[in-house]
Short mmCIF file of C-alpha atoms and ligand atoms in Angstrom, two decimals:
data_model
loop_
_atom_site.label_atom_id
_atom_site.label_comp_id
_atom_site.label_asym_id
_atom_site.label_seq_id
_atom_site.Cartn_x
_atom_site.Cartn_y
_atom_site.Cartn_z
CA UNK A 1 -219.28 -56.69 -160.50
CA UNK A 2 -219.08 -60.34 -160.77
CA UNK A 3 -222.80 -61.33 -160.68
CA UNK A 4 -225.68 -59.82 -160.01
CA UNK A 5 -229.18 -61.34 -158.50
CA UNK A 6 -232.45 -59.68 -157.99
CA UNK A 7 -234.81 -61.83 -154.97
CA UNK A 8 -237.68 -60.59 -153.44
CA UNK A 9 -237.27 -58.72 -150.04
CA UNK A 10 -236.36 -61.24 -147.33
CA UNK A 11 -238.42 -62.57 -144.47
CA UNK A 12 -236.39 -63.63 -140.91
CA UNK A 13 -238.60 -66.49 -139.66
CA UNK A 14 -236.87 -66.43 -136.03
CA UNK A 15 -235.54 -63.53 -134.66
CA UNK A 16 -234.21 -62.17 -131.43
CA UNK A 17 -234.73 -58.69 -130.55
CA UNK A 18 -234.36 -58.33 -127.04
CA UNK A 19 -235.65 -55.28 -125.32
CA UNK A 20 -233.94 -52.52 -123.46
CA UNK A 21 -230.97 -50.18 -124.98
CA UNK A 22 -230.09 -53.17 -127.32
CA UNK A 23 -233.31 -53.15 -128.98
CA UNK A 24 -232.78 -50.11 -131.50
CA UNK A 25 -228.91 -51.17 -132.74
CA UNK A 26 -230.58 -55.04 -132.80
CA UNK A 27 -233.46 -54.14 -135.03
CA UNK A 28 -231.35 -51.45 -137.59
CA UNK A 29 -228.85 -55.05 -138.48
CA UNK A 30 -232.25 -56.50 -139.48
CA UNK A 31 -234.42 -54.09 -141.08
CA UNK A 32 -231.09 -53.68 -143.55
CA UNK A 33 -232.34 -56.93 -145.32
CA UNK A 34 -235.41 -57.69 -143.75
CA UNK A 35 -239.07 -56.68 -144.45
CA UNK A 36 -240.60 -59.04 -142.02
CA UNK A 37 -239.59 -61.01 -138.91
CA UNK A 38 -240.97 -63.64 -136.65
CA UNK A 39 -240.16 -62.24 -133.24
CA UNK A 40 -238.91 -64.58 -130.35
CA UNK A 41 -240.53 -63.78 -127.04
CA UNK A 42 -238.48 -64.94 -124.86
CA UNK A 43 -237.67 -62.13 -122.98
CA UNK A 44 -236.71 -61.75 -119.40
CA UNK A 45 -239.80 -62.00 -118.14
CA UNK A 46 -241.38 -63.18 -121.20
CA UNK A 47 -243.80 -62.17 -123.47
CA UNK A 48 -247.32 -64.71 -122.49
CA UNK A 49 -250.14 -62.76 -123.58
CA UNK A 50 -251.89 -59.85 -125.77
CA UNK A 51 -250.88 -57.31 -123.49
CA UNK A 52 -247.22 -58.02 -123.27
CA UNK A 53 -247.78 -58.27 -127.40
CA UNK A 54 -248.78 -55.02 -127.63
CA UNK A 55 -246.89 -53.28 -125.73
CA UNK A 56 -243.31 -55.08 -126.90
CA UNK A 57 -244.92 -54.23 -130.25
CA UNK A 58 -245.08 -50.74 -129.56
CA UNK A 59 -241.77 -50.46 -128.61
CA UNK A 60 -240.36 -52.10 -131.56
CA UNK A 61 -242.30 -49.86 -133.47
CA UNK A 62 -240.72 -47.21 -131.87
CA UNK A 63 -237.41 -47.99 -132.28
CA UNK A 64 -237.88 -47.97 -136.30
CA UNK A 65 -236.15 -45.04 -138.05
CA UNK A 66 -238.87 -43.33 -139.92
CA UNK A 67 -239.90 -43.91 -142.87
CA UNK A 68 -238.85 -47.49 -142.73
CA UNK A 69 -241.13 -50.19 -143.80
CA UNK A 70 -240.36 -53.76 -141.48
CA UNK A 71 -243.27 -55.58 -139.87
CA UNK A 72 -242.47 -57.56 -136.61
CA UNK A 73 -244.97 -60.36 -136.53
CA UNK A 74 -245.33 -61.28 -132.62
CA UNK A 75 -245.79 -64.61 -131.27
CA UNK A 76 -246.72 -65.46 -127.82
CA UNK A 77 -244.75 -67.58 -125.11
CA UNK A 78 -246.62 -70.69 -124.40
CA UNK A 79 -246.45 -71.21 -120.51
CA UNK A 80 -248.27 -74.49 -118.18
CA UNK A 81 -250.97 -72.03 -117.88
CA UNK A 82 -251.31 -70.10 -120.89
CA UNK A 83 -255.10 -68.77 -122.12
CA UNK A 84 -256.12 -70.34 -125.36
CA UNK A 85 -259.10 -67.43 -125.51
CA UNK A 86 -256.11 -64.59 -125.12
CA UNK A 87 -254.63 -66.61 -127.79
CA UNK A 88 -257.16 -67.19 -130.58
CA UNK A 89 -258.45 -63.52 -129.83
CA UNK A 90 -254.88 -61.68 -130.52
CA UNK A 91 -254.50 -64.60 -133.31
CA UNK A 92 -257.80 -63.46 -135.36
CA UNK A 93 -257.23 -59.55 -134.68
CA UNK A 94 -253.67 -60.10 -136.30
CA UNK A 95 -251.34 -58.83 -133.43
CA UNK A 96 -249.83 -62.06 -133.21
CA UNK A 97 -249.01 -64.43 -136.03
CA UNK A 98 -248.00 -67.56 -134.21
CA UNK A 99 -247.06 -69.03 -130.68
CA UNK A 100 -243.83 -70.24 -129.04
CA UNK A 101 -243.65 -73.29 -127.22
CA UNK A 102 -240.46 -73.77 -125.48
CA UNK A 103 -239.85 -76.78 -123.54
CA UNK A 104 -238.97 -75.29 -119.56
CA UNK A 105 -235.39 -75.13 -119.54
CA UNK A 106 -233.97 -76.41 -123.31
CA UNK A 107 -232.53 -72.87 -123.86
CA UNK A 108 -232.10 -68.98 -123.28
CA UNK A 109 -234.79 -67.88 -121.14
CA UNK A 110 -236.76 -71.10 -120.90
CA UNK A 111 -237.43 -71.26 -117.24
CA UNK A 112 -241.18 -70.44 -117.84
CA UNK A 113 -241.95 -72.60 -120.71
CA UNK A 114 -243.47 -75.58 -120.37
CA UNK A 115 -242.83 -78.52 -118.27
CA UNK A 116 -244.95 -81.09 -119.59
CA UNK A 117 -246.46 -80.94 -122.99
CA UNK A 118 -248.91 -83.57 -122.75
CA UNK A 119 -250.14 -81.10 -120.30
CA UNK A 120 -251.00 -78.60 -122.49
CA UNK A 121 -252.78 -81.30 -125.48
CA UNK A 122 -255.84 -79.01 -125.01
CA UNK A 123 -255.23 -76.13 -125.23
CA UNK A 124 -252.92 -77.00 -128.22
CA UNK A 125 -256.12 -78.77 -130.07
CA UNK A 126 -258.14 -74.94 -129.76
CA UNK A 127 -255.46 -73.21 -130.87
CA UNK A 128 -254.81 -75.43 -134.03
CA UNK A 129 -258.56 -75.25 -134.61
CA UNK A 130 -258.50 -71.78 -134.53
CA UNK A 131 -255.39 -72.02 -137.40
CA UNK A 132 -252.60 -70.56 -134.77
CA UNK A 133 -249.08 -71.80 -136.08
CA UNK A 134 -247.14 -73.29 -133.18
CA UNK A 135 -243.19 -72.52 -133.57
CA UNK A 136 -241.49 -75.10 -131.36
CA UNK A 137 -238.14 -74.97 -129.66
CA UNK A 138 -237.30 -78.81 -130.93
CA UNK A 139 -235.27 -80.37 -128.40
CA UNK A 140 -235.70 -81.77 -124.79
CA UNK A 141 -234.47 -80.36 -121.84
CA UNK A 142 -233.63 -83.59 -120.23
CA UNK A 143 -230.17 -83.33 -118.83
CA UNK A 144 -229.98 -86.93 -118.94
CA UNK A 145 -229.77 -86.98 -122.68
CA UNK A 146 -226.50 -86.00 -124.49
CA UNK A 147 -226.76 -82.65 -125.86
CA UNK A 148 -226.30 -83.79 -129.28
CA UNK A 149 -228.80 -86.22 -129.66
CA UNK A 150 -231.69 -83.99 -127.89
CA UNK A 151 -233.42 -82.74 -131.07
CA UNK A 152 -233.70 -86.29 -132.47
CA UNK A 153 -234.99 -87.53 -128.72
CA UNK A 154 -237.59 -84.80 -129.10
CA UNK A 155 -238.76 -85.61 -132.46
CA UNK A 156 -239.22 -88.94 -131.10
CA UNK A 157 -240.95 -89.12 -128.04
CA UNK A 158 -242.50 -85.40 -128.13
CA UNK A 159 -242.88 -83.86 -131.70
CA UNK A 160 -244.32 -86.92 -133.31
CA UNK A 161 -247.15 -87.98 -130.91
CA UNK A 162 -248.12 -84.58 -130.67
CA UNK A 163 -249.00 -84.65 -134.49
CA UNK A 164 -250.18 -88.22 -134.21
CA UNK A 165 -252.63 -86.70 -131.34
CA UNK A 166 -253.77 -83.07 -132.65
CA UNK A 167 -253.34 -84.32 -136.45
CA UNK A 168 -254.49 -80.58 -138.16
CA UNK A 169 -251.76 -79.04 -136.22
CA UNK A 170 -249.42 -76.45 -137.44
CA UNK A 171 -245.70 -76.81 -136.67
CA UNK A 172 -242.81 -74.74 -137.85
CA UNK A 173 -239.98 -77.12 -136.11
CA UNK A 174 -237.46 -74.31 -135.18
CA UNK A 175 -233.77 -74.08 -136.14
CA UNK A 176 -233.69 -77.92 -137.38
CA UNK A 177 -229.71 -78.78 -136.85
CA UNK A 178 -229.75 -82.91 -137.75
CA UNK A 179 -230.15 -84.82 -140.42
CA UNK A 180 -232.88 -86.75 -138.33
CA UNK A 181 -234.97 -84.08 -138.13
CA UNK A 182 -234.87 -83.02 -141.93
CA UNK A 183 -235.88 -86.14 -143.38
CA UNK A 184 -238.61 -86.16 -140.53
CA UNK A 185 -239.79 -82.75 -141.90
CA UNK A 186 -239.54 -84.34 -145.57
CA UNK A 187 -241.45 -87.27 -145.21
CA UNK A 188 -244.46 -85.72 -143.10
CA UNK A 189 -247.72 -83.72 -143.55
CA UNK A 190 -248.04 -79.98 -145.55
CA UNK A 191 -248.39 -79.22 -141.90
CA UNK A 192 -244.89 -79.08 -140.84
CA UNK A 193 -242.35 -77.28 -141.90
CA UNK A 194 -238.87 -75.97 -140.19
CA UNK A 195 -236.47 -73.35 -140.52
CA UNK A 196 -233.17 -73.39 -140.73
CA UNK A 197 -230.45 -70.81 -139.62
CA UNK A 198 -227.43 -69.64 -141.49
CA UNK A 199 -224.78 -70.35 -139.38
CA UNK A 200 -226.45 -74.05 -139.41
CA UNK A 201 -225.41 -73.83 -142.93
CA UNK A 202 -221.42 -73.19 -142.10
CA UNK A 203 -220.43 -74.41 -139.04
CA UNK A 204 -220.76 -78.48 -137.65
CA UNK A 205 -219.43 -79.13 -133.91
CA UNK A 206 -215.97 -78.79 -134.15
CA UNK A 207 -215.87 -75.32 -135.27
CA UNK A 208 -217.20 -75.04 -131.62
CA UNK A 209 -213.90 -76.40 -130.15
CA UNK A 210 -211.02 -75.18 -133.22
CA UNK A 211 -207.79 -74.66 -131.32
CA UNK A 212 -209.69 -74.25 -127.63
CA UNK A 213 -213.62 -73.29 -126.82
CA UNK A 214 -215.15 -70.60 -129.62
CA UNK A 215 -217.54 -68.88 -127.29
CA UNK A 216 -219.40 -67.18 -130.65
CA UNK A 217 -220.36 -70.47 -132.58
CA UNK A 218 -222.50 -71.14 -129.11
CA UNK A 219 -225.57 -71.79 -129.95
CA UNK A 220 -228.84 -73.92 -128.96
CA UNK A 221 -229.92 -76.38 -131.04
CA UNK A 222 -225.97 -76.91 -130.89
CA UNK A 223 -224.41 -77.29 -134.17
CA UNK A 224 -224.00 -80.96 -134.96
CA UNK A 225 -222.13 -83.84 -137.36
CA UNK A 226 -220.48 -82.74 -140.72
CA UNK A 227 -223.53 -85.25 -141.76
CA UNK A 228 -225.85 -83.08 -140.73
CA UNK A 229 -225.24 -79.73 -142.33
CA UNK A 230 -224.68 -81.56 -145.46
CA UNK A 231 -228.38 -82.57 -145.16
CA UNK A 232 -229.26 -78.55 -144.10
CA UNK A 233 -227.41 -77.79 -146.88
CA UNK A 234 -229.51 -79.79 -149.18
CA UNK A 235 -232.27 -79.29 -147.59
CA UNK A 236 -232.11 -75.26 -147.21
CA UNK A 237 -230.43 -75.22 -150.92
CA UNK A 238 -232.97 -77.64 -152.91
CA UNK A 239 -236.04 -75.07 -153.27
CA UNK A 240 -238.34 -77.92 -150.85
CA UNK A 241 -240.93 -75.42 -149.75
CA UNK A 242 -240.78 -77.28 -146.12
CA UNK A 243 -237.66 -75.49 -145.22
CA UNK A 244 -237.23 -71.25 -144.85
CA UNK A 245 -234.96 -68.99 -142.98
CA UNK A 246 -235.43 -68.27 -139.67
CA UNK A 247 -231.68 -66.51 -138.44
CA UNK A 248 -232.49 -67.42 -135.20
CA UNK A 249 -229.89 -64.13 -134.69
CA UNK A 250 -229.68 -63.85 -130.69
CA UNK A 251 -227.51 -61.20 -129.37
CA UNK A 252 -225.87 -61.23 -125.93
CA UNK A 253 -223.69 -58.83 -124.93
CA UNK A 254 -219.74 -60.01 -125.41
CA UNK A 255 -219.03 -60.12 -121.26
CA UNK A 256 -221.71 -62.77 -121.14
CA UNK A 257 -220.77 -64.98 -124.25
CA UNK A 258 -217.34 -64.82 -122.95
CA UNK A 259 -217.78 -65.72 -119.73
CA UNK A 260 -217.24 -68.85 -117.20
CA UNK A 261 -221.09 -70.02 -117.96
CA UNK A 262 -221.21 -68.10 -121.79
CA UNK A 263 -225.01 -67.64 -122.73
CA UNK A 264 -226.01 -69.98 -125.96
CA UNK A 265 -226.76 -67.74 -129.10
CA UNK A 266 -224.81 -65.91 -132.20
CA UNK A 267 -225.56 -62.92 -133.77
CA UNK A 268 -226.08 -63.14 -137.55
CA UNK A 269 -228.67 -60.66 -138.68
CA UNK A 270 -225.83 -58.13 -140.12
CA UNK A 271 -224.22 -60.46 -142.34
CA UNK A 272 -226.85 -63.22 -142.68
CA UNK A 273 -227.43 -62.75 -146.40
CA UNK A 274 -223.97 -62.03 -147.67
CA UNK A 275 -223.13 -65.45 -146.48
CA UNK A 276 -226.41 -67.24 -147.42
CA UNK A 277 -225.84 -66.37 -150.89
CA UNK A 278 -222.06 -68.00 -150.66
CA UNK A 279 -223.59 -70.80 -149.79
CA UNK A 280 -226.01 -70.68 -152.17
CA UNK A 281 -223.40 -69.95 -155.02
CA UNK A 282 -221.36 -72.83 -153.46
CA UNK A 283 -224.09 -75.39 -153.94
CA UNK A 284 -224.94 -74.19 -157.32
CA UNK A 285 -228.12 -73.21 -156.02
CA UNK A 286 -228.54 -69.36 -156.55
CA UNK A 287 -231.26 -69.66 -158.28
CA UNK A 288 -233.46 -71.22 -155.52
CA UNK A 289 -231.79 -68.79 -152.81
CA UNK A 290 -235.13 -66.65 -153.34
CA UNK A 291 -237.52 -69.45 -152.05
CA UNK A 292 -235.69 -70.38 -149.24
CA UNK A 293 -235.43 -66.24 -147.82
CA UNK A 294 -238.66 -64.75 -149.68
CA UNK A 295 -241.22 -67.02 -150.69
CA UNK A 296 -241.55 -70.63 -148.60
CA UNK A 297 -241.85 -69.09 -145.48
CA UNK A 298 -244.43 -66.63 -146.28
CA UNK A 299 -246.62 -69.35 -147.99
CA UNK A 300 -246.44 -71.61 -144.93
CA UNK A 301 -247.57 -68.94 -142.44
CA UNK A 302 -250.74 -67.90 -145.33
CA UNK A 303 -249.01 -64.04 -145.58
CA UNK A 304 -248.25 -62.27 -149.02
CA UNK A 305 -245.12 -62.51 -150.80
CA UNK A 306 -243.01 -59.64 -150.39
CA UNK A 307 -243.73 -56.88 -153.09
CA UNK A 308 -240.29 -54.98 -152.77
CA UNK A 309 -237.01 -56.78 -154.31
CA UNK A 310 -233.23 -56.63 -152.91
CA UNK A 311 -230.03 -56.81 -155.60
CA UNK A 312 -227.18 -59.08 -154.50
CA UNK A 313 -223.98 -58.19 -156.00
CA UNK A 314 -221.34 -60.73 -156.24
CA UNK A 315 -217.96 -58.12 -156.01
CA UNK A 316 -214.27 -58.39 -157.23
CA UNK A 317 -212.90 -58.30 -153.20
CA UNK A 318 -214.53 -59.64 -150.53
CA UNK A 319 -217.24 -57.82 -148.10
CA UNK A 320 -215.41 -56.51 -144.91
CA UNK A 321 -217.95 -56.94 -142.15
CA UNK A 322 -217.45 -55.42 -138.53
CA UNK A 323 -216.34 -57.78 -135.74
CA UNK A 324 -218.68 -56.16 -133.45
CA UNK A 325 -221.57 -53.93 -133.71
CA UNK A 326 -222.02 -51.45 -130.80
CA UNK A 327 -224.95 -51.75 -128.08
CA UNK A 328 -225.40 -48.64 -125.67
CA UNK A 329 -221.65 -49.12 -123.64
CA UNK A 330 -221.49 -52.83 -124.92
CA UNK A 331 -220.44 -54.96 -127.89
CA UNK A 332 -222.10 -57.50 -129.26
CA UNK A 333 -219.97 -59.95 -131.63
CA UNK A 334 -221.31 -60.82 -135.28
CA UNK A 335 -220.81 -64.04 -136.47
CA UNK A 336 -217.83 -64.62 -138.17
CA UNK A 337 -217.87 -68.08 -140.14
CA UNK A 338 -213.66 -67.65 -140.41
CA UNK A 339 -214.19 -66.92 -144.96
CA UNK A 340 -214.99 -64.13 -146.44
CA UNK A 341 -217.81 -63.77 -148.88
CA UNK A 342 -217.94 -61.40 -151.63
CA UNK A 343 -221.51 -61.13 -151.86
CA UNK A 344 -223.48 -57.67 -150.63
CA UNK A 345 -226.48 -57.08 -150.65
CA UNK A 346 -227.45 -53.91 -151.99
CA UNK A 347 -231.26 -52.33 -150.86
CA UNK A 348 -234.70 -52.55 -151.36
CA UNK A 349 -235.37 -51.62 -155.07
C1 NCD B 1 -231.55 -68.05 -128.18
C2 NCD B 1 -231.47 -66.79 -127.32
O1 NCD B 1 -230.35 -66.37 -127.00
O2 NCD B 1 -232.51 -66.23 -126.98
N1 NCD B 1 -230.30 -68.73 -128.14
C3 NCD B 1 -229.81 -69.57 -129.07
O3 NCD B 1 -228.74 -70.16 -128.85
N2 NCD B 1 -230.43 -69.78 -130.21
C4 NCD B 1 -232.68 -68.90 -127.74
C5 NCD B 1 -233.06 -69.96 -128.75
O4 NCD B 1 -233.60 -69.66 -129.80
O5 NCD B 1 -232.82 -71.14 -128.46
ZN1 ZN B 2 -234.01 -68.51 -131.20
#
């Protein structure tokens, strides 16, 4: 062994599940390295209120191997008409930890999001009052604006007269992918915060188009400038208690990433912190590697740190990863960043 580090057990502060046959092999990737996750809700339909909560809960639940400890914390899908009473009420009782808000359209089962968010100013106020975290989907769906610049367009004219407006609000600015939007993060109120994925970390635009079109590094927010994962990278790798994992790990089936219209979304939660800590190492940053998976996140949302610890091991040869993992009939590919990294981690100790 090469190195070894002991972190507490990691959190995943945006994850996809899905439902369905996928949902078991999904959920075993994560609960590998995982203790906790934020779960997306954007389903097909999606998940808008307590009782969709609890019964998507359920069947998460039920899809755990026994004796295994992992805690999905459920959000709700914020919708034009969504009920701030269902919301506060599952908020206090603890079945749901935050909401989503996705602007209608900006991704992966969008459709019912919401169309205008000045709309929805009130019911956003009673929520924050009642201390509900709002994860937000950061970019506009405007077709008119180039697809690269549509965080930083939504940090303008959305994201920051929302705050201005509701100015106790809670906002975990989801999957932050430009420079823009980290040193928007850094210069504002204890109130915001972002996470930030791995493959973020790795791969900038033109991995997207190496040698002809890379279906797998597909992913909304789309991966930007060289610039701007230099700024992730700093920003993910400097300790800043603003910025915490969230994998955003979305599986879709391989026939519909590799496809005519391929679905937006790569699949990271198998090999997520293998290549976190390569980064980590490669920024001379081990050290703060726990704060960024185990610690930040947990103190932004108000939840306990983690009691259980995982062991990295740095090996002689690098970790061989499948190129798929196996759903039902299906494959689903796992992000593969095109380097090997030699880290592994080892269990909950
Ligand atoms: C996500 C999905 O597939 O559900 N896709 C993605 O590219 N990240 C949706 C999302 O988080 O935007
Ligand atoms: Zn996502």
């Amino acid at each position: 062994m090469l190195k070894t580090i002991k972190i507490r057990k990691p959190d995943d502060w945006h994850l996809h599940l899905r439902d369905g046959e996928i949902l078991k092999p999904v959920l075993a990737e994560t609960i590998k390295d995982f203790r906790r996750a934020i779960i997306m809700p954007n389903l097909s339909p999606p998940i808008v209120n307590t009782r969709d909560v609890l019964s998507y809960r359920t069947r998460i639940l039920d899809a755990l191997p026994q004796g295994v400890t992992f805690e999905p914390l459920m959000t709700i899908y914020l919708t034009d008409n969504s009920d701030h009473k269902d919301i506060i009420k599952g908020y206090r009782s603890g079945l749901i930890s935050a909401v989503k808000l996705y602007p209608a359209g900006a991704t992966t089962n969008s459709e019912a999001g919401v169309t205008d968010i000045e709309k929805i100013f009130p019911l956003l106020e009673k929520i924050s009052n009642a201390g509900v975290p709002i994860c937000i989907h950061g970019e506009t769906s405007k077709d008119s604006i180039d697809i690269f610049d549509r965080e930083a367009f939504f940090i303008e004219k959305t994201l920051d007269p929302l705050r201005n407006k509701i100015p106790g609000i809670k906002i975990i600015l989801e999957h932050v992918t430009t420079k823009i939007g980290v040193d928007y993060v850094k210069a504002e109120n204890e109130n915001l915060a972002a996470t930030i994925t791995t493959h973020h970390l790795i791969i900038n635009r033109n991995h997207i188009f190496a040698g002809g079109i890379r279906p797998h590094f597909y992913c909304l927010p789309i991966a930007k400038r060289e610039s701007d994962r230099l700024a992730l990278r700093e920003a993910a790798t400097s300790g800043n208690e603003k910025f915490f994992l969230g994998t955003d790990s979305a599986p879709h089936i391989d026939p519909l990433k590799e496809n005519q219209c391929g679905c937006a979304g790569i699949f990271s939660a198998t090999n997520t912190m293998s290549y976190l800590a390569h980064v980590f190492e490669e920024e001379d940053a081990l050290k703060n590697l726990e704060k960024f998976t185990s610690i930040n996140g947990a103190i932004f949302y108000n939840m306990p740190i983690n009691k259980e610890f995982c062991v990295l091991n740095k090996h002689e040869h690098p970790i061989k990863f499948p190129d798929k993992i196996r759903v039902g009939k299906e494959f689903v590919t796992l992000f593969n960043p095109g380097f090997l990294s030699n880290w592994c981690t080892e269990g909950t100790i």
